[in-house]
Short mmCIF file of C-alpha atoms and ligand atoms in Angstrom, two decimals:
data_model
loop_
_atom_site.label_atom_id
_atom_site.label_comp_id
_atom_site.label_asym_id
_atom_site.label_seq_id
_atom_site.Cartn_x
_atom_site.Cartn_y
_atom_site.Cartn_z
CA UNK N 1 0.00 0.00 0.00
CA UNK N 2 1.05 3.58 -0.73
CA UNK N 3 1.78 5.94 2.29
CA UNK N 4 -1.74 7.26 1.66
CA UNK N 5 -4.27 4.68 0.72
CA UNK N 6 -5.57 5.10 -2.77
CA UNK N 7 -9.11 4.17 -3.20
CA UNK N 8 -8.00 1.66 -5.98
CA UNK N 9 -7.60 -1.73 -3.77
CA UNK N 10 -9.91 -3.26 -2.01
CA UNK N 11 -10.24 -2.67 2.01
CA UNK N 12 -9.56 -5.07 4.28
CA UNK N 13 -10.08 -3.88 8.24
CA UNK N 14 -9.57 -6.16 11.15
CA UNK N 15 -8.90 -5.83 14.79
CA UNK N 16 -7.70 -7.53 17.38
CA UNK N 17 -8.66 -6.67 21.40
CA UNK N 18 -5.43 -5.54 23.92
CA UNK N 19 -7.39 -7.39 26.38
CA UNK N 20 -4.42 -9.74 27.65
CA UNK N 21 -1.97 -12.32 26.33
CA UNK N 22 -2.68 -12.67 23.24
CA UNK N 23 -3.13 -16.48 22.34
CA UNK N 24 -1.84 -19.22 19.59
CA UNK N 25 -5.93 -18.66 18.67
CA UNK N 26 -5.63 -14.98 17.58
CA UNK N 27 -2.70 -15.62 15.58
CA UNK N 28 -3.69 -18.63 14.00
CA UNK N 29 -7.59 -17.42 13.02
CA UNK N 30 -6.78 -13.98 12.63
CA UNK N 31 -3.48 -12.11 12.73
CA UNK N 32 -1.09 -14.58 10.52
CA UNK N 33 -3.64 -14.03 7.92
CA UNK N 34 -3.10 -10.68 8.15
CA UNK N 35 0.16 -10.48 6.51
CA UNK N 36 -0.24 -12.88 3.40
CA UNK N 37 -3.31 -9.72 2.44
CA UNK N 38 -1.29 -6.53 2.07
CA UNK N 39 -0.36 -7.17 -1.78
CA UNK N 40 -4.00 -7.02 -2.69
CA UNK N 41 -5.39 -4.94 -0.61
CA UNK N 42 -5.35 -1.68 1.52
CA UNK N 43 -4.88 -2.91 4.70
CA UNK N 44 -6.21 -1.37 8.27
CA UNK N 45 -5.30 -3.55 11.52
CA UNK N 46 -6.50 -1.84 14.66
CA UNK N 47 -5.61 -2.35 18.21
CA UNK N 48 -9.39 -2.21 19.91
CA UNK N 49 -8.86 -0.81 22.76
CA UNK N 50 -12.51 0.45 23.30
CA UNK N 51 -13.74 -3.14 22.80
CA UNK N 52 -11.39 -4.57 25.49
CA UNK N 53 -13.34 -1.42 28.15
CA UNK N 54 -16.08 -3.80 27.85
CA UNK N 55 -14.59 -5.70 30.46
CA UNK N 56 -12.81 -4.50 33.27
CA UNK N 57 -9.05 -3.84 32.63
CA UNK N 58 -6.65 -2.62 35.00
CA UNK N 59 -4.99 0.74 33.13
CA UNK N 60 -1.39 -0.01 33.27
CA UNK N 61 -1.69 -3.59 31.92
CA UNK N 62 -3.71 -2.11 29.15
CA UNK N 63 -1.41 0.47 28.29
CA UNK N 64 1.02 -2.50 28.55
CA UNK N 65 -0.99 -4.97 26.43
CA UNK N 66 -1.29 -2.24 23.65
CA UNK N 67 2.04 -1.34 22.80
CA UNK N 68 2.87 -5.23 22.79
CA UNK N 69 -0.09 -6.36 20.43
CA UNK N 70 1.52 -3.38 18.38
CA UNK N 71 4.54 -5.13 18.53
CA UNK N 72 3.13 -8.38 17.85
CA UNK N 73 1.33 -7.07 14.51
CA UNK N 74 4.69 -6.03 13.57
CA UNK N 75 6.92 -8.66 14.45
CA UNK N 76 4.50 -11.04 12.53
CA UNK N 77 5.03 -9.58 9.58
CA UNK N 78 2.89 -6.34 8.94
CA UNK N 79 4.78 -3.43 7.63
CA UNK N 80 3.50 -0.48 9.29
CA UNK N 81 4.31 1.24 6.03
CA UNK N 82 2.02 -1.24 4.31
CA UNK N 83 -0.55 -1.61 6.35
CA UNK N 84 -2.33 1.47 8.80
CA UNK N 85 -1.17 -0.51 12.33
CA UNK N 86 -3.19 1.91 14.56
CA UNK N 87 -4.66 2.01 17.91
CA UNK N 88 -9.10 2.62 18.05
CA UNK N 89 -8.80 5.20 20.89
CA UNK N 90 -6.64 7.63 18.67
CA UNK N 91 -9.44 7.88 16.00
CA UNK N 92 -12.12 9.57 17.20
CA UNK N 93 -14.13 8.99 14.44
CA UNK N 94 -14.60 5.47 15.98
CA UNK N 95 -16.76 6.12 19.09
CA UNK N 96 -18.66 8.67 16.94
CA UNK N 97 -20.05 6.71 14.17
CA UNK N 98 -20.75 4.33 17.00
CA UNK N 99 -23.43 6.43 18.52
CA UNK N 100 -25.00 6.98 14.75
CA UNK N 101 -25.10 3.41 14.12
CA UNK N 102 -26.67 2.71 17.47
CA UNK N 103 -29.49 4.78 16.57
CA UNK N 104 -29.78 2.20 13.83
CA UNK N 105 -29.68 -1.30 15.57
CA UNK N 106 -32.56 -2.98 17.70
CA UNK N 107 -32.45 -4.46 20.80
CA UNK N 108 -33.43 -7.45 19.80
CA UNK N 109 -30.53 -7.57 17.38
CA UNK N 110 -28.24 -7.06 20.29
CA UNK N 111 -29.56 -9.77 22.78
CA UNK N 112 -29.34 -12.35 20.40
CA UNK N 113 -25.30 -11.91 19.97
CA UNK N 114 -23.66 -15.43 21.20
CA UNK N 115 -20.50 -13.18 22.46
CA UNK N 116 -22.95 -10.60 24.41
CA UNK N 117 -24.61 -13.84 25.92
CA UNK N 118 -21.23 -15.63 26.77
CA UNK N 119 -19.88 -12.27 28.36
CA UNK N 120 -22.67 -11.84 30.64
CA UNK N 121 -22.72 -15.04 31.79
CA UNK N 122 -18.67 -15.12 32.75
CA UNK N 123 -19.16 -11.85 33.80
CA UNK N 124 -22.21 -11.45 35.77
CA UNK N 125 -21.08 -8.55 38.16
CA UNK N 126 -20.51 -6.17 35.08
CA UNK N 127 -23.17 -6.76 32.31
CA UNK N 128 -22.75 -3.29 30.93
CA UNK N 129 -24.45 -1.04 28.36
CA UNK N 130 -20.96 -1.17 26.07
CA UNK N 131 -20.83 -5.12 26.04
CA UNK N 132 -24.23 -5.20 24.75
CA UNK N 133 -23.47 -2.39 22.39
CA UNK N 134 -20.25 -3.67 21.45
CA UNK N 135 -21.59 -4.85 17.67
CA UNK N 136 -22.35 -0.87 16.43
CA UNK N 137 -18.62 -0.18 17.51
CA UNK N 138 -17.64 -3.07 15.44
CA UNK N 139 -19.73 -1.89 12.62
CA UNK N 140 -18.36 1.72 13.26
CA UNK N 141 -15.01 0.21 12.95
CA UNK N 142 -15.68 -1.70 9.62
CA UNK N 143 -17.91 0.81 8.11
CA UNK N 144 -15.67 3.66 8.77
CA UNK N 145 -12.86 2.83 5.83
CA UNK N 146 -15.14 1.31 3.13
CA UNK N 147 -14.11 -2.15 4.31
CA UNK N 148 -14.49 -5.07 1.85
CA UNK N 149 -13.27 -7.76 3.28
CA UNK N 150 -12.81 -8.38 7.47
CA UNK N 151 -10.15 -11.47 8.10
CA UNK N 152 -11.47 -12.69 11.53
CA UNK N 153 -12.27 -16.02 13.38
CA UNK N 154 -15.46 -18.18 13.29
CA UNK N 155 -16.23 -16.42 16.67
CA UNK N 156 -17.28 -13.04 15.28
CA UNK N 157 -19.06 -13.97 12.02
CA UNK N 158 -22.16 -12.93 13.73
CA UNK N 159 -20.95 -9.32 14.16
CA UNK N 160 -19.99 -9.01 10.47
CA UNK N 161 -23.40 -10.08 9.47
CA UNK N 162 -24.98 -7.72 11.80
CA UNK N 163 -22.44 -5.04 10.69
CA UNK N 164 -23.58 -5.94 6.95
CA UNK N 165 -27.53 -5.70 8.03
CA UNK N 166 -26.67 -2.34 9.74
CA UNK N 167 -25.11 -0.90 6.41
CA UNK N 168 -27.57 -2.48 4.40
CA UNK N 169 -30.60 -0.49 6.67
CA UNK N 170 -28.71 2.88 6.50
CA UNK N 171 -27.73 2.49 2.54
CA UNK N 172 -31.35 1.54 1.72
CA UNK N 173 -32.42 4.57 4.16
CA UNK N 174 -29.83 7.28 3.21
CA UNK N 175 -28.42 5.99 -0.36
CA UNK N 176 -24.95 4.33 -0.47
CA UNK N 177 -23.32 5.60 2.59
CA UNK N 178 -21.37 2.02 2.94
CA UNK N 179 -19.68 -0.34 1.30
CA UNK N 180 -21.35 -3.89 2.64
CA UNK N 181 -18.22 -5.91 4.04
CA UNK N 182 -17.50 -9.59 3.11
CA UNK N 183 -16.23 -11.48 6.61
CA UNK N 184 -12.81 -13.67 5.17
CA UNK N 185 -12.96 -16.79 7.57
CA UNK N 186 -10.47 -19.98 6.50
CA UNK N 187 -12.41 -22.75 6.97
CA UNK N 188 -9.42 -24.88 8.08
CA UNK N 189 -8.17 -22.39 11.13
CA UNK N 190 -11.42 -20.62 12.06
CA UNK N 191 -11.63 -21.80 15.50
CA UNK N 192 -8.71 -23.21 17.54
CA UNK N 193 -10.08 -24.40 20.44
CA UNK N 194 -8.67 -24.88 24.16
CA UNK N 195 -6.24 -27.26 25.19
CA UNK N 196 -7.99 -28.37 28.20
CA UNK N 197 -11.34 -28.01 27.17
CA UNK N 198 -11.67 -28.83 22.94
CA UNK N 199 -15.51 -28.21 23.47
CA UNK N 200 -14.48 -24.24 24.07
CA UNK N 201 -12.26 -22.08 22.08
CA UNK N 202 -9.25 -21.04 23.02
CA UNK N 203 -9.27 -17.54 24.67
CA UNK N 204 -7.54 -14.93 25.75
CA UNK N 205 -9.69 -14.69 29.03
CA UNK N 206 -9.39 -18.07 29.87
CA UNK N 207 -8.25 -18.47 33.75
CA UNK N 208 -7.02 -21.96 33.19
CA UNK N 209 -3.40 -20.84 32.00
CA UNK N 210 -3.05 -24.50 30.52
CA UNK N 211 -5.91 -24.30 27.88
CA UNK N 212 -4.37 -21.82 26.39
CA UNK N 213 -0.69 -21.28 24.29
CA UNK N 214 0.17 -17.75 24.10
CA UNK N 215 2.30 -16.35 21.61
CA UNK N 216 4.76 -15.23 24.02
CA UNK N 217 5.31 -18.77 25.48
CA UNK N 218 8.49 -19.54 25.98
CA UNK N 219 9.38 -22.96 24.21
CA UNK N 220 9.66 -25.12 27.73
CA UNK N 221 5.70 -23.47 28.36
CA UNK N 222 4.60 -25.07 24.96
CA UNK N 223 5.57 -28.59 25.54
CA UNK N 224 4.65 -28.82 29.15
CA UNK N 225 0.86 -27.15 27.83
CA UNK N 226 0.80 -29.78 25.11
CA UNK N 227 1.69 -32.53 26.87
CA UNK N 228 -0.85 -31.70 29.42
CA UNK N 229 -3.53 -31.16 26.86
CA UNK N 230 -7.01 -33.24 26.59
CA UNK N 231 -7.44 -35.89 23.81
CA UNK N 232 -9.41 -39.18 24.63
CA UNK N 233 -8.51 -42.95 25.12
CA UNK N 234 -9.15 -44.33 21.67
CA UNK N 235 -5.54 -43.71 21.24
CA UNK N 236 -5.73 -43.12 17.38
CA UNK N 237 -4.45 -40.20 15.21
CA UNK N 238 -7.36 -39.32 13.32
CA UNK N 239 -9.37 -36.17 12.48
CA UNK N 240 -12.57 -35.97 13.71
CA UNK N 241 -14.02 -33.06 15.05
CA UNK N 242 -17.36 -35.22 16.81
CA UNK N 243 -15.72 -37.99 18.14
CA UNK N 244 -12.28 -36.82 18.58
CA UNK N 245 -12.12 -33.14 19.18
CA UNK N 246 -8.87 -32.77 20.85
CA UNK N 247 -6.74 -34.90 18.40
CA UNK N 248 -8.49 -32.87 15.50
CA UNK N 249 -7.30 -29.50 17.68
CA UNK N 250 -4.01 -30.69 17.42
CA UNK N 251 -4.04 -31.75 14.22
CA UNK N 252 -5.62 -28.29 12.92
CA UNK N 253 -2.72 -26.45 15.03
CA UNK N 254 0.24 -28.55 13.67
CA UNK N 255 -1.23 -28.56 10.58
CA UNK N 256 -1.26 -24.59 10.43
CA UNK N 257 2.08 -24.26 12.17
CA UNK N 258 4.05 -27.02 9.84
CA UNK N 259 2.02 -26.33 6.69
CA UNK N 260 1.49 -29.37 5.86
CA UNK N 261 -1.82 -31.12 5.15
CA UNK N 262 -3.55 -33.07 7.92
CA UNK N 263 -4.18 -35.83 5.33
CA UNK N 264 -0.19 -35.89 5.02
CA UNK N 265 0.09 -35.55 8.81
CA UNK N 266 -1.92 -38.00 9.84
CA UNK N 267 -0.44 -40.88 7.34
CA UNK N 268 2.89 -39.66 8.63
CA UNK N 269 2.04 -40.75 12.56
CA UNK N 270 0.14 -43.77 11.65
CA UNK N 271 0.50 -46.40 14.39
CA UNK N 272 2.09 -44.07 16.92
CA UNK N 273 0.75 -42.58 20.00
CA UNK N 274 -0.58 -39.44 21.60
CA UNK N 275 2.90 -38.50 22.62
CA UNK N 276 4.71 -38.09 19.24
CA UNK N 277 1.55 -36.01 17.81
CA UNK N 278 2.02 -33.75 21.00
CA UNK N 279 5.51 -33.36 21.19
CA UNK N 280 5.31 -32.51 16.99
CA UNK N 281 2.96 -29.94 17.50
CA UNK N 282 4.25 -28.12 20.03
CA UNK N 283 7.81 -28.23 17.87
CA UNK N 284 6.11 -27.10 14.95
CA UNK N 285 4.51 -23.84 17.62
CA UNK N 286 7.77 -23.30 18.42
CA UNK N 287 9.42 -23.10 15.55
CA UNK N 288 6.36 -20.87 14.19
CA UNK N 289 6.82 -18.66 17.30
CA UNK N 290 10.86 -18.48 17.43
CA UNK N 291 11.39 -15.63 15.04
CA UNK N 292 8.10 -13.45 16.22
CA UNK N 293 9.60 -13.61 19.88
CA UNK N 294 12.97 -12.54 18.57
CA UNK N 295 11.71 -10.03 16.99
CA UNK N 296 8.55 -9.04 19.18
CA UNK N 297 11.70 -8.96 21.91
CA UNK N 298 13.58 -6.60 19.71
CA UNK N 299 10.55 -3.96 19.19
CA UNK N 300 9.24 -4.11 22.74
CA UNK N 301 12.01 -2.25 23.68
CA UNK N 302 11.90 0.48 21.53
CA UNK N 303 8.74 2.34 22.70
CA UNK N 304 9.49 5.61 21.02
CA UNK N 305 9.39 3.99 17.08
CA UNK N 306 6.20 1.68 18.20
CA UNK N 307 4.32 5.31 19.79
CA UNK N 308 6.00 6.89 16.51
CA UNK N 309 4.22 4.08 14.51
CA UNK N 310 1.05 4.55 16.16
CA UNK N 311 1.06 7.98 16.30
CA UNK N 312 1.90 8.21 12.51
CA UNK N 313 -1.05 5.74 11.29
CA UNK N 314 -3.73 7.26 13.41
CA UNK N 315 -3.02 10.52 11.37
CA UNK N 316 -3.72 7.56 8.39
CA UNK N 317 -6.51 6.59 9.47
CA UNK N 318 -8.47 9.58 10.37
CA UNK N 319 -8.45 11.42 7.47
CA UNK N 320 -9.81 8.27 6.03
CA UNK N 321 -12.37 8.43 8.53
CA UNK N 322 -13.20 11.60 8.52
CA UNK N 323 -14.06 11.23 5.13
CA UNK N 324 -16.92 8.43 5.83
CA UNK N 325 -18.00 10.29 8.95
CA UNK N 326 -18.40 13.47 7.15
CA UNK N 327 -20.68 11.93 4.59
CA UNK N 328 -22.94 10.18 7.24
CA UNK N 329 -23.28 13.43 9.32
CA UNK N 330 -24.40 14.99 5.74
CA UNK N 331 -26.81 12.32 4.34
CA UNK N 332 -28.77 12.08 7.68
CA UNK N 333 -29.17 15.59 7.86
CA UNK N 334 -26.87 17.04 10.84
CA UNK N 335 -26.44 20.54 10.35
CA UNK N 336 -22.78 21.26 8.41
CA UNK N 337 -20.77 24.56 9.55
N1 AQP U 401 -9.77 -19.66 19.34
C1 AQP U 401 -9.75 -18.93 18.24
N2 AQP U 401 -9.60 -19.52 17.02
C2 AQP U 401 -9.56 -18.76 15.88
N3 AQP U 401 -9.66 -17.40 15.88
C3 AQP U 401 -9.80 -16.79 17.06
N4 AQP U 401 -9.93 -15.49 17.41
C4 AQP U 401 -10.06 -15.38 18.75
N5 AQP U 401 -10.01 -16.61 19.31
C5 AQP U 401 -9.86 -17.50 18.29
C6 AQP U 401 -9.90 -14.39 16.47
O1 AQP U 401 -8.90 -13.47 16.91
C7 AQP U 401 -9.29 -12.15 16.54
C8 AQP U 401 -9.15 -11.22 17.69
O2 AQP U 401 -10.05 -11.56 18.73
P1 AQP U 401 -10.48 -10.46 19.78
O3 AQP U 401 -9.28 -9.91 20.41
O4 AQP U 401 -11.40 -9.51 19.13
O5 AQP U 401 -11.30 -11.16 20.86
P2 AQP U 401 -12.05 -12.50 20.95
O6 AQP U 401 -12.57 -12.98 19.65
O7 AQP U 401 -13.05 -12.35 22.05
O8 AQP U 401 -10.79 -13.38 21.35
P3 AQP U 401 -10.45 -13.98 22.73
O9 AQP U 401 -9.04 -14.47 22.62
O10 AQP U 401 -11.47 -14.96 23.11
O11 AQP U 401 -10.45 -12.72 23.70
P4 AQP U 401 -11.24 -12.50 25.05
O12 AQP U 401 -10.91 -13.69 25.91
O13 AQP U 401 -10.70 -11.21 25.58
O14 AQP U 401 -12.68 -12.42 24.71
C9 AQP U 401 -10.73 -12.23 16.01
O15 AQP U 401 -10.68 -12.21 14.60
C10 AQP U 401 -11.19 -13.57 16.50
O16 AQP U 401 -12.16 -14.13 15.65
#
């Protein structure tokens, strides 16, 4: 992408919440897809930072968390040259076209929301107004640079189509104020699920600190996390999400991290146990992982070019936004100075 994005490519926009650790999940569904996109597209990667007030966060850890997914984005391969690496709170236009497009989503839209529901019920002292909201700030952060396509897990296809029905309302209300965003989901990744529990998906939140691999793990972490991890007594390596949901975890994950097919994979470890396809996976994690830490270890030290970088991009992206807000304010009438 040129230093100023043309309106030539398509968009791609897709965030990721500084809301802790963040896990072999987030980089597997999302952010490693992130970097194979740039060539054909005009790329937007956003640290949410508003999202992640939906839950309680204590303020230095977030400050902490955001300068390190920064880091992360970068050290996995996203030029912030390339791509507009930016943090939501330094775009106003964000929390803005928020309230507009909360004026355009029902309730009953809202309630239904599998994430709002989960949420609530592992957080029962704090259901607040912004978790329920927290779709029309998603929407606001798709709609707000034209989006086309949004790279994301299996978790949040429910928000893109609720983003899409919200764009789709306003552009049949107000003319074509949006584009209507694709979501961009590989089938094969979508949802890594947790080590301990392969009925739930891995997650950031997740208080059992063996369900989940982070990508900060050192390598000794890894195996001791695999090794530990839940498969069942049938003692086969096969893929089979029903029957045999933790094998088929593993298999998906050393699948991703090795590249190779899980046809291929599981041919390779016929006749062997549990152990070899855990110890090869969490191998094939850390050899994945090995040159992000380096280089995630190299960055994290250098606050003043990662604030540069996001100081830089946010300039980037508002005039983009600005440029979608602007029109929205016009078509539904708010007085112009
Ligand atoms: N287990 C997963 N498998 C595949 N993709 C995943 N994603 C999250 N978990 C998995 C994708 O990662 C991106 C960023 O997620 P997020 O930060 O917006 O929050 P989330 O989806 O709520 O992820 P977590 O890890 O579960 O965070 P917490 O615990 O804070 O809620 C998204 O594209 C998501 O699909």
């Amino acid at each position: 992408m040129s230093q100023d994005v043309q309106a030539k490519k398509p968009v791609i926009f897709s965030g990721v919440q500084p809301s802790g650790r963040i896990t072999l999940g987030n980089y597997i569904g999302a952010i490693r897809n992130f970097a194979l996109l740039d060539q054909e597209y005009d790329c937007l990667y956003c640290v949410v930072d508003l999202h992640a007030l939906t839950v309680r966060q204590v303020p230095a850890e977030l400050r902490r968390q955001t300068l390190e997914l920064t880091a992360l984005y970068i050290a996995s391969g996203l030029d912030p040259q390339r791509n507009i690496i930016y943090c939501q709170s330094h775009v106003p236009q964000h929390a803005e076209l928020a309230w507009i497009l909360n004026c355009f989503t029902y309730m009953g839209e809202l309630g239904r929301m599998t994430q709002f529901k989960d949420k609530s019920a592992q957080h029962k002292d704090n259901i607040n107004a912004g978790l329920f909201t927290y779709p029309a700030l998603m929407a606001a952060d798709i709609l707000l640079y034209q989006t086309n396509l949004v790279p994301v897990g299996a978790d949040q296809k429910q928000h893109i189509e609720i983003t899409r029905d919200i764009a789709q309302r306003m552009n049949s209300l107000y003319g074509d104020l949006f584009v209507v965003p694709e979501p961009y989901i590989p089938k094969a990744t979508a949802r890594i699920m947790s080590l301990s529990d392969p009925s739930k998906k891995m997650s950031k939140s997740d208080e059992d600190e063996n369900a989940t691999i982070t990508l900060l793990d050192k390598p000794e972490d890894v195996r001791r996390k695999l090794r530990r991890a839940v498969t069942d007594s049938d003692a086969s390596i096969r893929f089979d999400e029903e029957q045999k949901p933790g094998v088929s975890n593993l298999l998906t994950i050393l699948s991703a991290c090795s590249g190779k097919s899980v046809d291929a994979l599981v041919q390779e470890m016929e006749g062997q146990g549990y152990g070899v396809l855990k110890d090869r996976t969490a191998e094939a994690i850390n050899e994945t992982f090995a040159p992000i830490q380096a280089e995630f270890h190299r960055l994290i030290k250098d606050k003043e070019y990662l604030t540069g970088v996001l100081r830089e991009n946010a300039g980037r992206a508002q005039a983009l936004a600005a440029r979608t807000l602007r029109k929205v304010y016009k078509k539904l009438g708010l007085y112009q100075l």
